[in-house]
Amino acid sequence: MDFKNMKRTFNQGQYGKRTSIKRVTQHVLMNSHQSSAVFNIVNSIIGSAIIGLPFSIKQAGLPLGILLLFWVAYVTDFSLILLIKGGVLSGTHSYQALVRKTFGFPGYLLLSLLQFLYPFIAMTSYNIIIGDTLGKVLKRIPGVDPGNFFIGLHFIIGVATVLFSLPLSLYHDIAKLGKVSLISAVLTAMILIFVIIRAFTLGPYITRTEDAWVFAKPNAVQAVGVMSFAFICHHNSFLVYGSLKEPTVAKWSRVIHIAVMISALISVLFATTGYLTFTGLTQGDLFENYCKNDDLINFGRFFFGITVILSYPIECFVTREVVANVFFHGNLSKRYHAIVTTVIITMATALSMIVDCLGIVLDLSGVLCAAPLIFIIPSACYLKLSEERWIHPDKIMSSVTLLNGVVVMIVGFVMTIRYPDDCSHGQEMAYCLSTNFFNNSFSSFEPTIQPSVLNTSTVQ
């Protein structure tokens, strides 16, 4: 074997002449950092809020809902890149610093409040989902008393917080969560497969509501709020951007395009198949629509509970950064790092113990927090900082995005207050109470009763 020729071929190949092993290693590491960034963004988008996307289709109408999902995905892609461009133009390295440089101290305080509230509410919703989904799974174990305290919502939330959420949230470097985010993305893909299976095996047994195929519905603006809650990851964008090896706007743009495309495809599939299964009966938490003795979906519930546990630390990173910037000048000692993290998680856990309806959480957080963070603030910062002419495409799109954000925030809030969404509060849907809906064996995907038995649309 001619080792000299092998070396020459290597040195003159993909990496250019006289490329050293060190440079090749750096190239691989840079790709690794970008991959971690992609998975962190995807994990942040398809976290707990993906479970509410079928509900947003119900609010908007199926055709319009799909169009709005793609629109929110496009605006998310645009505004995430715009945000980093604003940071480069202003010479800042955090969302808070960018807004302070652009709009002064009042803008900084408002952004800090929003940037704290959104991930904090997300952490609360994560806890609700963890307790609810894993509780239903544990109740299916033979011989387990459904009323057992140790499989109750509060106990599960407490155990998951102490054993998983808190230890993972104590990390200092968000890049270390890249592998965790990859696992979360794989589990989400498995959940999507289960939801698709049930669309074919369960959907035909559920009566379609009269407005199932309406193009558009009055609550479309509320639907944008729920979609915004799902797609927002702007609050941790600078953290992820900073985790890149030698970060540039070009590298960031590549990461965002890939991450948002993956997230959009998963979100549209999940939203449409979930909605098509239950149409007008779709709940704010899609898993509330499935029967408790559906063992295929119970696997999905288990996977989703794990996914949410793995997504939790990303939100905690952001809340901690906001507290550090506002109260500790951006620096936390090891001691205060642990104390602040523990206090934030304790507060989120306490709040999740008294809230059990995910729909209203997604609506309000979407219109009050997500809409400003996605639509309004990045666009406003860029419009003020950029010296491009007003006919420049970025400025035109920024102006349109800003106006859309204002409409979504104001109209969405009014609609949410005037027309709050119903919530099952953990009760079984009417069609599940008819009889044993599914065989106890996971091996059977087919309902065990006749379709006519399920022709009911009421919620008990």
CSV table of C-alpha atoms in Angstrom, one decimal:
chain,number,residue,atom,x,y,z
A,1,MET,CA,0.0,0.0,0.0
A,2,ASP,CA,1.4,3.4,-1.1
A,3,PHE,CA,1.0,5.6,2.0
A,4,LYS,CA,2.7,8.6,0.4
A,5,ASN,CA,0.1,8.6,-2.4
A,6,MET,CA,-2.7,8.2,0.2
A,7,LYS,CA,-1.4,11.2,2.1
A,8,ARG,CA,-1.0,13.2,-1.1
A,9,THR,CA,-4.6,12.3,-2.1
A,10,PHE,CA,-5.9,13.3,1.3
A,11,ASN,CA,-4.0,16.6,1.3
A,12,GLN,CA,-5.2,17.6,-2.2
A,13,GLY,CA,-8.8,16.4,-1.7
A,14,GLN,CA,-11.9,17.9,-0.2
A,15,TYR,CA,-10.0,20.1,2.3
A,16,GLY,CA,-7.5,21.7,-0.1
A,17,LYS,CA,-3.7,21.4,-0.5
A,18,ARG,CA,-1.5,20.8,2.6
A,19,THR,CA,-4.5,20.6,4.9
A,20,SER,CA,-3.4,19.4,8.3
A,21,ILE,CA,-5.2,16.9,10.5
A,22,LYS,CA,-5.8,19.7,12.9
A,23,ARG,CA,-7.7,21.7,10.3
A,24,VAL,CA,-9.8,18.7,9.3
A,25,THR,CA,-10.6,18.2,13.0
A,26,GLN,CA,-11.6,21.8,13.3
A,27,HIS,CA,-13.9,21.5,10.3
A,28,VAL,CA,-15.6,18.5,11.8
A,29,LEU,CA,-16.0,20.2,15.1
A,30,MET,CA,-17.5,23.3,13.4
A,31,ASN,CA,-20.1,21.0,11.7
A,32,SER,CA,-20.7,19.3,15.0
A,33,HIS,CA,-21.5,22.7,16.6
A,34,GLN,CA,-23.8,23.6,13.8
A,35,SER,CA,-25.6,20.2,14.1
A,36,SER,CA,-26.0,20.8,17.9
A,37,ALA,CA,-27.4,24.2,17.1
A,38,VAL,CA,-29.9,22.8,14.6
A,39,PHE,CA,-31.1,20.2,17.1
A,40,ASN,CA,-31.4,22.8,19.9
A,41,ILE,CA,-33.5,25.0,17.7
A,42,VAL,CA,-35.7,22.1,16.6
A,43,ASN,CA,-36.1,20.9,20.1
A,44,SER,CA,-37.1,24.4,21.2
A,45,ILE,CA,-39.7,24.7,18.5
A,46,ILE,CA,-41.3,21.2,18.8
A,47,GLY,CA,-41.3,21.2,22.5
A,48,SER,CA,-44.5,21.0,24.5
A,49,ALA,CA,-46.5,23.4,22.3
A,50,ILE,CA,-46.6,21.0,19.3
A,51,ILE,CA,-49.3,19.1,21.2
A,52,GLY,CA,-51.5,22.2,20.8
A,53,LEU,CA,-51.1,22.6,17.1
A,54,PRO,CA,-54.0,20.4,16.1
A,55,PHE,CA,-56.1,22.7,18.4
A,56,SER,CA,-54.9,25.7,16.4
A,57,ILE,CA,-56.1,24.1,13.2
A,58,LYS,CA,-59.5,23.7,14.9
A,59,GLN,CA,-59.5,27.4,15.7
A,60,ALA,CA,-58.5,28.6,12.3
A,61,GLY,CA,-60.1,26.1,10.0
A,62,LEU,CA,-58.2,23.3,8.2
A,63,PRO,CA,-57.1,25.0,5.0
A,64,LEU,CA,-56.4,28.4,6.6
A,65,GLY,CA,-54.7,26.8,9.5
A,66,ILE,CA,-52.2,25.0,7.3
A,67,LEU,CA,-51.5,28.2,5.4
A,68,LEU,CA,-51.0,30.1,8.7
A,69,LEU,CA,-48.6,27.4,10.0
A,70,PHE,CA,-46.4,27.8,7.0
A,71,TRP,CA,-46.6,31.6,7.3
A,72,VAL,CA,-45.6,31.5,11.0
A,73,ALA,CA,-42.7,29.2,10.1
A,74,TYR,CA,-41.6,31.6,7.4
A,75,VAL,CA,-41.8,34.6,9.7
A,76,THR,CA,-39.9,32.7,12.4
A,77,ASP,CA,-37.1,31.9,9.9
A,78,PHE,CA,-36.9,35.5,8.8
A,79,SER,CA,-37.1,37.1,12.2
A,80,LEU,CA,-34.5,34.7,13.8
A,81,ILE,CA,-32.0,35.8,11.1
A,82,LEU,CA,-33.1,39.4,11.5
A,83,LEU,CA,-32.5,39.2,15.2
A,84,ILE,CA,-28.8,38.2,14.8
A,85,LYS,CA,-28.3,40.8,12.1
A,86,GLY,CA,-29.6,43.4,14.6
A,87,GLY,CA,-27.1,42.0,17.1
A,88,VAL,CA,-24.2,42.4,14.6
A,89,LEU,CA,-25.3,45.9,13.6
A,90,SER,CA,-25.4,47.0,17.2
A,91,GLY,CA,-22.4,45.1,18.4
A,92,THR,CA,-24.4,43.2,21.1
A,93,HIS,CA,-24.5,39.6,22.1
A,94,SER,CA,-27.8,39.1,23.7
A,95,TYR,CA,-31.5,39.8,23.0
A,96,GLN,CA,-31.7,42.1,26.0
A,97,ALA,CA,-28.5,44.0,25.1
A,98,LEU,CA,-29.8,44.5,21.5
A,99,VAL,CA,-33.1,46.0,22.7
A,100,ARG,CA,-31.3,48.2,25.3
A,101,LYS,CA,-29.0,49.5,22.6
A,102,THR,CA,-31.9,50.2,20.3
A,103,PHE,CA,-34.7,51.4,22.6
A,104,GLY,CA,-33.0,52.3,25.9
A,105,PHE,CA,-33.7,51.1,29.4
A,106,PRO,CA,-37.6,51.1,29.1
A,107,GLY,CA,-37.3,48.7,26.1
A,108,TYR,CA,-34.8,46.6,28.0
A,109,LEU,CA,-37.2,46.2,30.9
A,110,LEU,CA,-40.1,45.3,28.7
A,111,LEU,CA,-38.1,42.8,26.7
A,112,SER,CA,-36.7,41.3,29.9
A,113,LEU,CA,-40.2,40.8,31.3
A,114,LEU,CA,-41.4,39.1,28.0
A,115,GLN,CA,-38.2,37.0,27.7
A,116,PHE,CA,-38.6,35.8,31.2
A,117,LEU,CA,-42.4,35.2,31.1
A,118,TYR,CA,-42.4,33.1,27.9
A,119,PRO,CA,-39.9,30.4,28.9
A,120,PHE,CA,-41.3,30.4,32.4
A,121,ILE,CA,-44.8,29.7,31.2
A,122,ALA,CA,-43.3,27.1,28.8
A,123,MET,CA,-41.7,25.4,31.8
A,124,THR,CA,-45.0,25.5,33.6
A,125,SER,CA,-46.7,23.9,30.6
A,126,TYR,CA,-44.0,21.3,30.4
A,127,ASN,CA,-44.6,20.3,34.0
A,128,ILE,CA,-48.4,19.9,33.3
A,129,ILE,CA,-47.7,17.7,30.3
A,130,ILE,CA,-45.1,15.6,32.2
A,131,GLY,CA,-47.5,14.9,35.1
A,132,ASP,CA,-50.5,14.3,32.9
A,133,THR,CA,-48.9,12.1,30.2
A,134,LEU,CA,-46.7,10.0,32.5
A,135,GLY,CA,-49.6,9.6,35.0
A,136,LYS,CA,-51.9,8.1,32.4
A,137,VAL,CA,-49.1,5.7,31.3
A,138,LEU,CA,-48.4,4.6,34.9
A,139,LYS,CA,-52.1,3.9,35.5
A,140,ARG,CA,-52.1,1.3,32.7
A,141,ILE,CA,-49.7,-0.9,34.6
A,142,PRO,CA,-51.5,-4.0,35.8
A,143,GLY,CA,-52.3,-4.0,39.5
A,144,VAL,CA,-51.7,-0.2,40.0
A,145,ASP,CA,-54.5,1.6,41.8
A,146,PRO,CA,-55.6,4.6,39.6
A,147,GLY,CA,-56.0,6.6,42.8
A,148,ASN,CA,-52.5,5.9,44.1
A,149,PHE,CA,-50.7,9.0,45.3
A,150,PHE,CA,-47.4,8.0,43.7
A,151,ILE,CA,-48.9,8.1,40.2
A,152,GLY,CA,-50.7,11.4,40.8
A,153,LEU,CA,-50.0,14.6,38.9
A,154,HIS,CA,-48.3,16.4,41.7
A,155,PHE,CA,-46.0,13.5,42.7
A,156,ILE,CA,-44.9,12.9,39.2
A,157,ILE,CA,-44.1,16.5,38.6
A,158,GLY,CA,-42.1,16.7,41.8
A,159,VAL,CA,-40.1,13.5,41.0
A,160,ALA,CA,-39.4,14.5,37.4
A,161,THR,CA,-38.2,18.0,38.6
A,162,VAL,CA,-35.8,16.6,41.2
A,163,LEU,CA,-34.4,13.7,39.2
A,164,PHE,CA,-34.3,15.2,35.6
A,165,SER,CA,-35.3,18.8,35.1
A,166,LEU,CA,-33.2,20.4,37.8
A,167,PRO,CA,-29.9,18.4,37.1
A,168,LEU,CA,-30.1,19.1,33.4
A,169,SER,CA,-30.9,22.8,34.0
A,170,LEU,CA,-27.8,23.2,36.1
A,171,TYR,CA,-25.5,22.9,33.0
A,172,HIS,CA,-23.6,26.1,32.2
A,173,ASP,CA,-23.2,25.5,28.4
A,174,ILE,CA,-26.2,25.1,26.2
A,175,ALA,CA,-24.1,23.4,23.5
A,176,LYS,CA,-23.9,20.4,25.9
A,177,LEU,CA,-27.7,19.8,25.4
A,178,GLY,CA,-27.2,19.1,21.7
A,179,LYS,CA,-27.3,15.3,22.1
A,180,VAL,CA,-30.2,15.6,24.5
A,181,SER,CA,-32.1,17.6,21.8
A,182,LEU,CA,-31.3,15.0,19.2
A,183,ILE,CA,-32.9,12.3,21.4
A,184,SER,CA,-35.9,14.6,21.9
A,185,ALA,CA,-36.3,15.1,18.1
A,186,VAL,CA,-36.2,11.3,17.5
A,187,LEU,CA,-38.8,10.6,20.1
A,188,THR,CA,-41.0,13.4,18.6
A,189,ALA,CA,-40.8,11.6,15.2
A,190,MET,CA,-42.0,8.4,16.9
A,191,ILE,CA,-44.9,10.2,18.4
A,192,LEU,CA,-45.8,11.6,15.0
A,193,ILE,CA,-45.9,8.1,13.6
A,194,PHE,CA,-48.3,7.0,16.4
A,195,VAL,CA,-50.6,10.0,15.7
A,196,ILE,CA,-50.6,9.2,12.0
A,197,ILE,CA,-51.5,5.5,12.7
A,198,ARG,CA,-54.4,6.6,14.9
A,199,ALA,CA,-55.6,9.0,12.2
A,200,PHE,CA,-56.3,5.9,10.0
A,201,THR,CA,-57.4,3.5,12.7
A,202,LEU,CA,-59.3,5.7,15.1
A,203,GLY,CA,-60.4,8.7,12.9
A,204,PRO,CA,-63.1,6.7,10.9
A,205,TYR,CA,-64.8,5.9,14.2
A,206,ILE,CA,-65.1,9.5,15.4
A,207,THR,CA,-68.1,11.5,14.0
A,208,ARG,CA,-66.9,14.6,12.0
A,209,THR,CA,-68.3,17.8,13.4
A,210,GLU,CA,-70.3,20.1,11.0
A,211,ASP,CA,-67.6,22.7,10.7
A,212,ALA,CA,-64.8,20.2,10.1
A,213,TRP,CA,-63.9,21.4,6.6
A,214,VAL,CA,-64.6,25.1,6.9
A,215,PHE,CA,-61.9,27.1,5.2
A,216,ALA,CA,-61.6,29.8,7.9
A,217,LYS,CA,-63.0,30.5,11.3
A,218,PRO,CA,-63.3,33.6,13.5
A,219,ASN,CA,-60.7,32.4,16.0
A,220,ALA,CA,-57.9,32.3,13.4
A,221,VAL,CA,-56.0,35.1,15.2
A,222,GLN,CA,-56.0,33.0,18.4
A,223,ALA,CA,-54.7,30.1,16.3
A,224,VAL,CA,-51.7,32.3,15.3
A,225,GLY,CA,-51.0,32.8,19.0
A,226,VAL,CA,-50.9,29.1,19.6
A,227,MET,CA,-48.7,28.6,16.5
A,228,SER,CA,-46.4,31.5,17.7
A,229,PHE,CA,-46.1,29.8,21.1
A,230,ALA,CA,-44.9,26.7,19.3
A,231,PHE,CA,-42.4,28.3,16.9
A,232,ILE,CA,-40.8,30.9,19.1
A,233,CYS,CA,-37.2,30.2,20.0
A,234,HIS,CA,-36.1,33.8,19.8
A,235,HIS,CA,-35.6,34.1,23.5
A,236,ASN,CA,-32.7,31.5,23.3
A,237,SER,CA,-31.4,32.5,19.8
A,238,PHE,CA,-28.3,34.4,21.0
A,239,LEU,CA,-27.4,31.5,23.4
A,240,VAL,CA,-27.5,29.0,20.5
A,241,TYR,CA,-25.8,31.5,18.1
A,242,GLY,CA,-23.0,31.9,20.7
A,243,SER,CA,-22.6,28.1,20.8
A,244,LEU,CA,-21.5,28.0,17.2
A,245,LYS,CA,-17.8,27.7,16.4
A,246,GLU,CA,-16.7,31.1,15.0
A,247,PRO,CA,-20.4,32.3,14.6
A,248,THR,CA,-21.3,34.3,11.6
A,249,VAL,CA,-24.7,35.4,10.1
A,250,ALA,CA,-24.1,33.1,7.2
A,251,LYS,CA,-23.6,30.0,9.5
A,252,TRP,CA,-26.6,31.1,11.6
A,253,SER,CA,-28.8,31.5,8.5
A,254,ARG,CA,-27.9,27.9,7.4
A,255,VAL,CA,-28.7,26.6,10.8
A,256,ILE,CA,-32.0,28.4,11.0
A,257,HIS,CA,-33.1,27.4,7.5
A,258,ILE,CA,-32.5,23.7,8.2
A,259,ALA,CA,-34.0,23.8,11.7
A,260,VAL,CA,-37.2,25.7,10.8
A,261,MET,CA,-37.7,23.5,7.7
A,262,ILE,CA,-37.6,20.3,9.8
A,263,SER,CA,-39.8,21.9,12.5
A,264,ALA,CA,-42.3,23.1,9.9
A,265,LEU,CA,-42.7,19.7,8.3
A,266,ILE,CA,-43.1,17.9,11.6
A,267,SER,CA,-45.6,20.6,12.8
A,268,VAL,CA,-47.8,20.5,9.8
A,269,LEU,CA,-48.0,16.7,9.7
A,270,PHE,CA,-48.7,16.6,13.5
A,271,ALA,CA,-51.3,19.4,13.3
A,272,THR,CA,-53.2,18.0,10.3
A,273,THR,CA,-53.3,14.4,11.3
A,274,GLY,CA,-54.2,15.2,14.9
A,275,TYR,CA,-57.0,17.5,13.7
A,276,LEU,CA,-58.3,15.1,11.0
A,277,THR,CA,-58.7,12.4,13.7
A,278,PHE,CA,-61.0,14.5,16.0
A,279,THR,CA,-62.0,17.6,14.0
A,280,GLY,CA,-64.2,19.9,16.1
A,281,LEU,CA,-63.5,17.8,19.3
A,282,THR,CA,-59.8,18.5,19.3
A,283,GLN,CA,-58.5,19.6,22.7
A,284,GLY,CA,-55.7,22.1,23.6
A,285,ASP,CA,-53.7,19.0,24.6
A,286,LEU,CA,-54.2,16.5,21.8
A,287,PHE,CA,-53.4,13.6,24.1
A,288,GLU,CA,-56.6,14.5,26.1
A,289,ASN,CA,-58.6,13.3,23.0
A,290,TYR,CA,-57.2,9.8,23.2
A,291,CYS,CA,-58.7,7.2,25.5
A,292,LYS,CA,-56.8,6.2,28.6
A,293,ASN,CA,-56.7,2.5,27.6
A,294,ASP,CA,-55.2,3.2,24.2
A,295,ASP,CA,-51.9,1.5,24.7
A,296,LEU,CA,-50.4,2.7,21.4
A,297,ILE,CA,-51.0,6.3,22.4
A,298,ASN,CA,-49.7,5.5,25.9
A,299,PHE,CA,-46.4,4.7,24.3
A,300,GLY,CA,-46.7,8.1,22.6
A,301,ARG,CA,-47.5,9.7,25.9
A,302,PHE,CA,-44.5,8.2,27.5
A,303,PHE,CA,-42.2,9.3,24.7
A,304,PHE,CA,-43.7,12.8,24.8
A,305,GLY,CA,-43.2,13.0,28.6
A,306,ILE,CA,-39.5,12.2,28.0
A,307,THR,CA,-39.3,14.7,25.2
A,308,VAL,CA,-40.7,17.4,27.4
A,309,ILE,CA,-38.3,16.6,30.2
A,310,LEU,CA,-35.4,16.9,27.7
A,311,SER,CA,-36.8,20.2,26.4
A,312,TYR,CA,-37.2,21.8,29.8
A,313,PRO,CA,-33.6,22.8,30.4
A,314,ILE,CA,-33.4,25.0,27.3
A,315,GLU,CA,-36.2,27.2,28.6
A,316,CYS,CA,-34.6,27.4,32.0
A,317,PHE,CA,-31.4,28.5,30.5
A,318,VAL,CA,-33.2,31.6,29.1
A,319,THR,CA,-35.0,32.5,32.3
A,320,ARG,CA,-31.7,32.2,34.2
A,321,GLU,CA,-29.9,34.4,31.7
A,322,VAL,CA,-32.6,37.1,32.0
A,323,VAL,CA,-32.3,37.1,35.8
A,324,ALA,CA,-28.5,37.2,35.6
A,325,ASN,CA,-28.5,40.1,33.2
A,326,VAL,CA,-31.1,42.2,35.2
A,327,PHE,CA,-29.9,41.5,38.7
A,328,PHE,CA,-26.3,40.3,38.5
A,329,HIS,CA,-24.8,42.2,35.6
A,330,GLY,CA,-24.7,39.1,33.4
A,331,ASN,CA,-22.5,37.0,35.7
A,332,LEU,CA,-23.4,34.3,38.1
A,333,SER,CA,-21.0,32.6,40.4
A,334,LYS,CA,-21.3,28.8,40.8
A,335,ARG,CA,-23.2,29.3,44.0
A,336,TYR,CA,-25.7,31.9,42.6
A,337,HIS,CA,-26.0,29.8,39.4
A,338,ALA,CA,-27.4,26.9,41.5
A,339,ILE,CA,-29.5,29.1,43.7
A,340,VAL,CA,-31.2,31.1,40.8
A,341,THR,CA,-31.8,27.9,38.9
A,342,THR,CA,-33.4,26.2,41.9
A,343,VAL,CA,-35.6,29.2,42.6
A,344,ILE,CA,-36.9,29.5,39.0
A,345,ILE,CA,-37.6,25.8,38.8
A,346,THR,CA,-39.4,25.8,42.2
A,347,MET,CA,-41.6,28.7,41.1
A,348,ALA,CA,-42.5,27.0,37.8
A,349,THR,CA,-43.2,23.7,39.6
A,350,ALA,CA,-45.5,25.4,42.2
A,351,LEU,CA,-47.5,27.2,39.4
A,352,SER,CA,-47.9,23.9,37.5
A,353,MET,CA,-49.5,22.3,40.5
A,354,ILE,CA,-52.5,24.6,40.3
A,355,VAL,CA,-53.1,24.9,36.5
A,356,ASP,CA,-54.5,21.9,34.5
A,357,CYS,CA,-55.8,23.4,31.3
A,358,LEU,CA,-53.2,23.8,28.6
A,359,GLY,CA,-55.3,25.5,26.0
A,360,ILE,CA,-55.7,28.8,27.8
A,361,VAL,CA,-52.0,28.7,28.7
A,362,LEU,CA,-51.0,28.4,25.0
A,363,ASP,CA,-53.5,31.1,23.9
A,364,LEU,CA,-52.4,33.8,26.4
A,365,SER,CA,-48.7,33.1,26.2
A,366,GLY,CA,-48.9,33.1,22.4
A,367,VAL,CA,-50.6,36.4,22.0
A,368,LEU,CA,-48.9,38.3,24.9
A,369,CYS,CA,-45.4,36.9,24.9
A,370,ALA,CA,-44.7,35.0,21.7
A,371,ALA,CA,-46.2,37.5,19.2
A,372,PRO,CA,-44.0,40.5,20.5
A,373,LEU,CA,-40.9,38.3,20.6
A,374,ILE,CA,-41.3,36.9,17.1
A,375,PHE,CA,-43.1,39.6,15.1
A,376,ILE,CA,-42.7,43.0,16.8
A,377,ILE,CA,-39.4,43.4,18.6
A,378,PRO,CA,-36.9,41.9,16.1
A,379,SER,CA,-38.5,43.8,13.3
A,380,ALA,CA,-38.6,47.1,15.3
A,381,CYS,CA,-34.9,46.7,16.2
A,382,TYR,CA,-33.8,46.0,12.6
A,383,LEU,CA,-35.9,48.9,11.2
A,384,LYS,CA,-34.2,51.3,13.6
A,385,LEU,CA,-30.7,50.0,13.3
A,386,SER,CA,-30.5,49.3,9.5
A,387,GLU,CA,-29.3,52.1,7.2
A,388,GLU,CA,-30.8,50.4,4.1
A,389,ARG,CA,-33.4,52.2,2.1
A,390,TRP,CA,-37.1,51.6,2.9
A,391,ILE,CA,-37.6,49.8,-0.4
A,392,HIS,CA,-35.0,47.2,0.6
A,393,PRO,CA,-36.7,43.7,0.9
A,394,ASP,CA,-35.6,43.2,4.5
A,395,LYS,CA,-37.2,46.5,5.5
A,396,ILE,CA,-40.4,45.9,3.7
A,397,MET,CA,-40.7,42.4,5.2
A,398,SER,CA,-39.8,43.8,8.7
A,399,SER,CA,-42.6,46.4,8.4
A,400,VAL,CA,-45.2,43.8,7.3
A,401,THR,CA,-44.1,41.4,10.1
A,402,LEU,CA,-44.3,44.2,12.8
A,403,LEU,CA,-47.8,45.1,11.7
A,404,ASN,CA,-48.9,41.5,11.7
A,405,GLY,CA,-47.5,41.1,15.3
A,406,VAL,CA,-49.5,44.1,16.5
A,407,VAL,CA,-52.7,42.7,15.1
A,408,VAL,CA,-52.1,39.2,16.5
A,409,MET,CA,-51.3,40.6,19.9
A,410,ILE,CA,-54.3,42.9,20.3
A,411,VAL,CA,-57.0,41.0,18.5
A,412,GLY,CA,-55.8,37.6,19.8
A,413,PHE,CA,-55.9,38.9,23.4
A,414,VAL,CA,-59.4,40.3,23.0
A,415,MET,CA,-60.6,37.0,21.4
A,416,THR,CA,-59.0,34.9,24.1
A,417,ILE,CA,-60.7,36.8,26.9
A,418,ARG,CA,-64.1,37.0,25.2
A,419,TYR,CA,-64.2,33.4,23.9
A,420,PRO,CA,-62.1,31.2,26.2
A,421,ASP,CA,-61.6,27.7,25.0
A,422,ASP,CA,-63.2,24.7,26.6
A,423,CYS,CA,-61.0,22.2,28.5
A,424,SER,CA,-61.6,18.6,29.3
A,425,HIS,CA,-59.7,19.0,32.6
A,426,GLY,CA,-58.4,15.4,32.3
A,427,GLN,CA,-61.8,13.8,31.9
A,428,GLU,CA,-62.4,11.1,29.3
A,429,MET,CA,-64.1,12.1,26.1
A,430,ALA,CA,-67.6,10.8,25.6
A,431,TYR,CA,-66.6,8.2,22.9
A,432,CYS,CA,-64.1,6.6,25.3
A,433,LEU,CA,-66.9,6.0,27.9
A,434,SER,CA,-69.1,4.0,25.5
A,435,THR,CA,-67.3,0.7,26.3
A,436,ASN,CA,-63.7,-0.7,26.3
A,437,PHE,CA,-62.6,1.2,23.3
A,438,PHE,CA,-59.3,-0.6,22.7
A,439,ASN,CA,-58.0,-4.1,23.4
A,440,ASN,CA,-55.6,-4.1,26.3
A,441,SER,CA,-53.0,-5.6,24.1
A,442,PHE,CA,-50.6,-3.3,22.2
A,443,SER,CA,-50.6,-5.7,19.4
A,444,SER,CA,-54.0,-4.7,18.2
A,445,PHE,CA,-54.4,-1.3,16.6
A,446,GLU,CA,-58.1,-1.7,15.9
A,447,PRO,CA,-61.0,-0.5,18.0
A,448,THR,CA,-63.0,-3.3,19.6
A,449,ILE,CA,-66.5,-1.8,19.1
A,450,GLN,CA,-68.6,-0.9,16.1
A,451,PRO,CA,-68.3,2.6,14.5
A,452,SER,CA,-71.9,3.4,15.3
A,453,VAL,CA,-71.3,3.3,19.0
A,454,LEU,CA,-68.9,6.2,18.7
A,455,ASN,CA,-71.1,8.6,16.9
A,456,THR,CA,-71.2,11.1,19.8
A,457,SER,CA,-69.6,14.6,20.0
A,458,THR,CA,-70.1,15.5,23.5
A,459,VAL,CA,-67.5,15.8,26.2
A,460,GLN,CA,-68.3,14.4,29.6
